[in-house]
mmCIF file of C-alpha atoms in Angstrom:
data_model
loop_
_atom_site.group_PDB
_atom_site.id
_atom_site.type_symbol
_atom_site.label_atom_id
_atom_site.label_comp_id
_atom_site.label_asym_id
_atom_site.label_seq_id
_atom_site.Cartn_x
_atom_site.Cartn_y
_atom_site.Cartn_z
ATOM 1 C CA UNK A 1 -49.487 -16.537 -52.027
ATOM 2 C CA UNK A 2 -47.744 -15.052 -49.222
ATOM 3 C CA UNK A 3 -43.472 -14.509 -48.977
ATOM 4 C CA UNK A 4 -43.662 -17.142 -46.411
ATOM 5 C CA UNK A 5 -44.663 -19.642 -48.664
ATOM 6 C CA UNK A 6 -42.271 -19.333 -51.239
ATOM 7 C CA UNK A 7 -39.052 -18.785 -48.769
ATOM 8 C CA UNK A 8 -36.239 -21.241 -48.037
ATOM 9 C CA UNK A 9 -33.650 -20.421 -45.702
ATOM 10 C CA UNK A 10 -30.151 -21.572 -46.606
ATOM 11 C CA UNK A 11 -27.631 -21.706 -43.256
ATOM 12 C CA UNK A 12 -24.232 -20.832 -42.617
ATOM 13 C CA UNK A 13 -22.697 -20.375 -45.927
ATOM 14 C CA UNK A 14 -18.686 -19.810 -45.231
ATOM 15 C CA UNK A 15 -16.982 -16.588 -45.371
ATOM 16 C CA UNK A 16 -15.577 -15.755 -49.018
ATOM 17 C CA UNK A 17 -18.575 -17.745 -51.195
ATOM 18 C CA UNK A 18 -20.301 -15.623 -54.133
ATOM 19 C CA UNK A 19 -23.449 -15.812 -53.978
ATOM 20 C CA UNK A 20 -24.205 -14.115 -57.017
ATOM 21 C CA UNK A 21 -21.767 -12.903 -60.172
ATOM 22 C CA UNK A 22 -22.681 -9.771 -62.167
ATOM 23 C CA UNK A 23 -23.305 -11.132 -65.685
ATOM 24 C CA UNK A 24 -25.189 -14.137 -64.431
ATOM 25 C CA UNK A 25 -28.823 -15.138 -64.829
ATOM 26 C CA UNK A 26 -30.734 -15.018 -61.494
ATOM 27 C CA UNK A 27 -33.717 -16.681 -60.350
ATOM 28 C CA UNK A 28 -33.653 -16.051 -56.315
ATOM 29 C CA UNK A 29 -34.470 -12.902 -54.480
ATOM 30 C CA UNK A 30 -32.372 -13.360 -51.382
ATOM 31 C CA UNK A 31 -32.794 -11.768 -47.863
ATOM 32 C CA UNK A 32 -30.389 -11.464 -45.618
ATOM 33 C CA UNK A 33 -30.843 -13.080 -42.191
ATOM 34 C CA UNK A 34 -27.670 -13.083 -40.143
ATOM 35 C CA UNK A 35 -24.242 -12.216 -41.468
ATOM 36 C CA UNK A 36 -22.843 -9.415 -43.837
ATOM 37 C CA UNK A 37 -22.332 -9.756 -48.065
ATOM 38 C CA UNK A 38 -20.032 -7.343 -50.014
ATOM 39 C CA UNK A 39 -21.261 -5.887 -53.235
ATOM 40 C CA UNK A 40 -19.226 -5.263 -56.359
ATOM 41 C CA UNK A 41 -19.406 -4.082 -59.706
ATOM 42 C CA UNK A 42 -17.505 -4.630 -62.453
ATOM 43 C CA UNK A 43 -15.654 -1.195 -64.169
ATOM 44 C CA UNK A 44 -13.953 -0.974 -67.236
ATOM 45 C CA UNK A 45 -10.465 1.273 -67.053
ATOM 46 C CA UNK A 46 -7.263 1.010 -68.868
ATOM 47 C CA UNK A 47 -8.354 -1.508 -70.787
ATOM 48 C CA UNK A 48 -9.041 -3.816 -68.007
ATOM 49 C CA UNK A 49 -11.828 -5.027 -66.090
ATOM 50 C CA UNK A 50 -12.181 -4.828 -62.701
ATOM 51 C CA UNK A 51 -14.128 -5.668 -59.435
ATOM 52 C CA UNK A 52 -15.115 -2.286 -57.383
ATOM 53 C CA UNK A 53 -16.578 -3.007 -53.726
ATOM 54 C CA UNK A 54 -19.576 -0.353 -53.992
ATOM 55 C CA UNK A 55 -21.064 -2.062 -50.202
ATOM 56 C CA UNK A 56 -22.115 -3.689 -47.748
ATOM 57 C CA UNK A 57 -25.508 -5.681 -47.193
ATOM 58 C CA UNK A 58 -26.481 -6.140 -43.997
ATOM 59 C CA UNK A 59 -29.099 -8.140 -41.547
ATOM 60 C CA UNK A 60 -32.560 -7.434 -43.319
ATOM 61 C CA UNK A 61 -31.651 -5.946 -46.686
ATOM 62 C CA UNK A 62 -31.777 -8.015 -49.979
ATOM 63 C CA UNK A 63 -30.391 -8.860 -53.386
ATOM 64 C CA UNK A 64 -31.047 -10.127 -56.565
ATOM 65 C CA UNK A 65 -34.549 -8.213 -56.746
ATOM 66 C CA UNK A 66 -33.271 -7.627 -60.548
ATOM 67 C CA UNK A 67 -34.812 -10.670 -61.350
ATOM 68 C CA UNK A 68 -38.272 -9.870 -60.721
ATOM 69 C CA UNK A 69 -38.394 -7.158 -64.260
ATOM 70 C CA UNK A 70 -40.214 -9.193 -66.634
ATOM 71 C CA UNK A 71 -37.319 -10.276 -68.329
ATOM 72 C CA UNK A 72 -36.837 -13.301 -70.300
ATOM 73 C CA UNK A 73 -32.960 -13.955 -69.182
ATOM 74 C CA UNK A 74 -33.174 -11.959 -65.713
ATOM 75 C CA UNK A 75 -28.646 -10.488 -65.339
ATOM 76 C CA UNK A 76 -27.548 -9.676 -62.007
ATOM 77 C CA UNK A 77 -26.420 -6.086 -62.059
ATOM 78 C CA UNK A 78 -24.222 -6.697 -58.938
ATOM 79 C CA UNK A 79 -21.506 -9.620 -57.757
ATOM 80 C CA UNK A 80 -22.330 -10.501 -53.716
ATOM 81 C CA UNK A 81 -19.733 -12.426 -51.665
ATOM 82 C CA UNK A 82 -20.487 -13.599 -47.835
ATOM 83 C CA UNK A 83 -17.736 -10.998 -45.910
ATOM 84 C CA UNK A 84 -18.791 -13.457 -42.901
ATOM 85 C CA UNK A 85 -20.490 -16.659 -42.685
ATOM 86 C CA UNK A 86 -23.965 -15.837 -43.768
ATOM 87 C CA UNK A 87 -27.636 -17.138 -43.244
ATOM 88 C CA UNK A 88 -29.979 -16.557 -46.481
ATOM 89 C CA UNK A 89 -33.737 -16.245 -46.990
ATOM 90 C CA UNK A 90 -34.066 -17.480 -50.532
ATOM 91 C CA UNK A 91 -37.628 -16.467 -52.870
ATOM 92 C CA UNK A 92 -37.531 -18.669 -55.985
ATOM 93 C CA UNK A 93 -38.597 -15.277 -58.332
ATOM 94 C CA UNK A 94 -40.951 -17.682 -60.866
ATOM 95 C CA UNK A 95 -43.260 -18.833 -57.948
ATOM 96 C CA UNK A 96 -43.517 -15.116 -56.219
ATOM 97 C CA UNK A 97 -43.006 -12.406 -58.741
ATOM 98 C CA UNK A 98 -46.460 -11.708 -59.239
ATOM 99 C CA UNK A 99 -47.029 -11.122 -55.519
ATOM 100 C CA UNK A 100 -43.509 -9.490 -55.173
ATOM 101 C CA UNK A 101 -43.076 -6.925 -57.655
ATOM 102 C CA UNK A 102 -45.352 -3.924 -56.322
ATOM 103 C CA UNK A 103 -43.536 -4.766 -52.884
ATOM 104 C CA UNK A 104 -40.072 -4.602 -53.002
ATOM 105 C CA UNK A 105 -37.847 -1.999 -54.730
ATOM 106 C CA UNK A 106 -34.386 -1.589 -56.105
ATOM 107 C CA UNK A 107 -31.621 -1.395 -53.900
ATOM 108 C CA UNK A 108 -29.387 1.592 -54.363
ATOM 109 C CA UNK A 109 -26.194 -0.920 -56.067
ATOM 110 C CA UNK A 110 -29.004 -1.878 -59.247
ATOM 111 C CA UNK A 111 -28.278 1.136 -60.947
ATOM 112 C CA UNK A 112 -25.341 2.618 -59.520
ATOM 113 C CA UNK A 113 -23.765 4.747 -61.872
ATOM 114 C CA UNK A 114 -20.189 4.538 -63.775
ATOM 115 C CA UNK A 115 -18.873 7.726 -62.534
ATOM 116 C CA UNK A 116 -19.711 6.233 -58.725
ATOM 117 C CA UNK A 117 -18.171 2.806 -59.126
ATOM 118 C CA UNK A 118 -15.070 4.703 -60.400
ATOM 119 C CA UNK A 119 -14.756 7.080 -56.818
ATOM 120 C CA UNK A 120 -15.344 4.000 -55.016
ATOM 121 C CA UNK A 121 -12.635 2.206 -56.899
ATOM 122 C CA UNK A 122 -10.713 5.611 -56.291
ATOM 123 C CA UNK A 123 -11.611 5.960 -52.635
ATOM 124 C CA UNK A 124 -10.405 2.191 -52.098
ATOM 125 C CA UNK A 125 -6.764 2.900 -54.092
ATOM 126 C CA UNK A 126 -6.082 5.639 -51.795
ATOM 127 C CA UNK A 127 -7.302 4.141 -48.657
ATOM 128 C CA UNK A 128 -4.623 0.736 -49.622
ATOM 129 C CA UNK A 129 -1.771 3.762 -50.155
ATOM 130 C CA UNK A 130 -1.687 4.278 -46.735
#
């Protein structure tokens, strides 16, 4: 089976729509063909939950590849939101993650650490001070 055959391309999703929600089951791996997404991750401070922006995904990079560990219930790790209209290459995981798995490899926001989502969150507090 090649990527090709399992890819659907969904167009001009508006600025400001999740496309995934950390928490959530996934079933996509999605590539990103014109447009920027934001990434966030929940932390826990104070007794509150919060959303941290951790990045930015750009032309060419991809999400959701969580969801092709051989997991019953594949979570997404991250939350993605279009920061500009967006055009997605979409891989239903269930068709291609036999072909996919030795291919693609975790993006740097799958196992971000708590210490780094808190400097970001940090970082973002100081940067709205001024």
């Amino acid at each position: 089976m090649a990527v090709a055959d399992v890819l659907s391309i969904r167009t001009k999703i508006p600025k400001g729509t999740w496309i995934i929600r950390e928490t959530e089951m996934i079933d996509k791996l999605y590539i990103v063909k014109s447009g920027r997404c934001e990434v966030f991750k929940l932390l826990k401070l104070n007794g509150k939950t919060i959303q941290v922006k951790i990045g930015d995904l750009e032309i060419g990079t991809y999400f959701g590849e969580s969801a092709l560990e051989e997991k019953a219930l594949p979570i997404s790790p991250i939350s993605v939101r279009c920061a500009t209209e967006v055009e997605l290459g979409e891989l239903q995981i269930h068709d291609a993650r036999a072909k996919l798995k030795k291919d693609i490899t975790m993006t740097p926001f799958v196992d971000i650490e708590y210490e780094d989502i808190l400097q970001k969150y940090r970082e973002d507090q100081d940067f709205q001070m001024w």
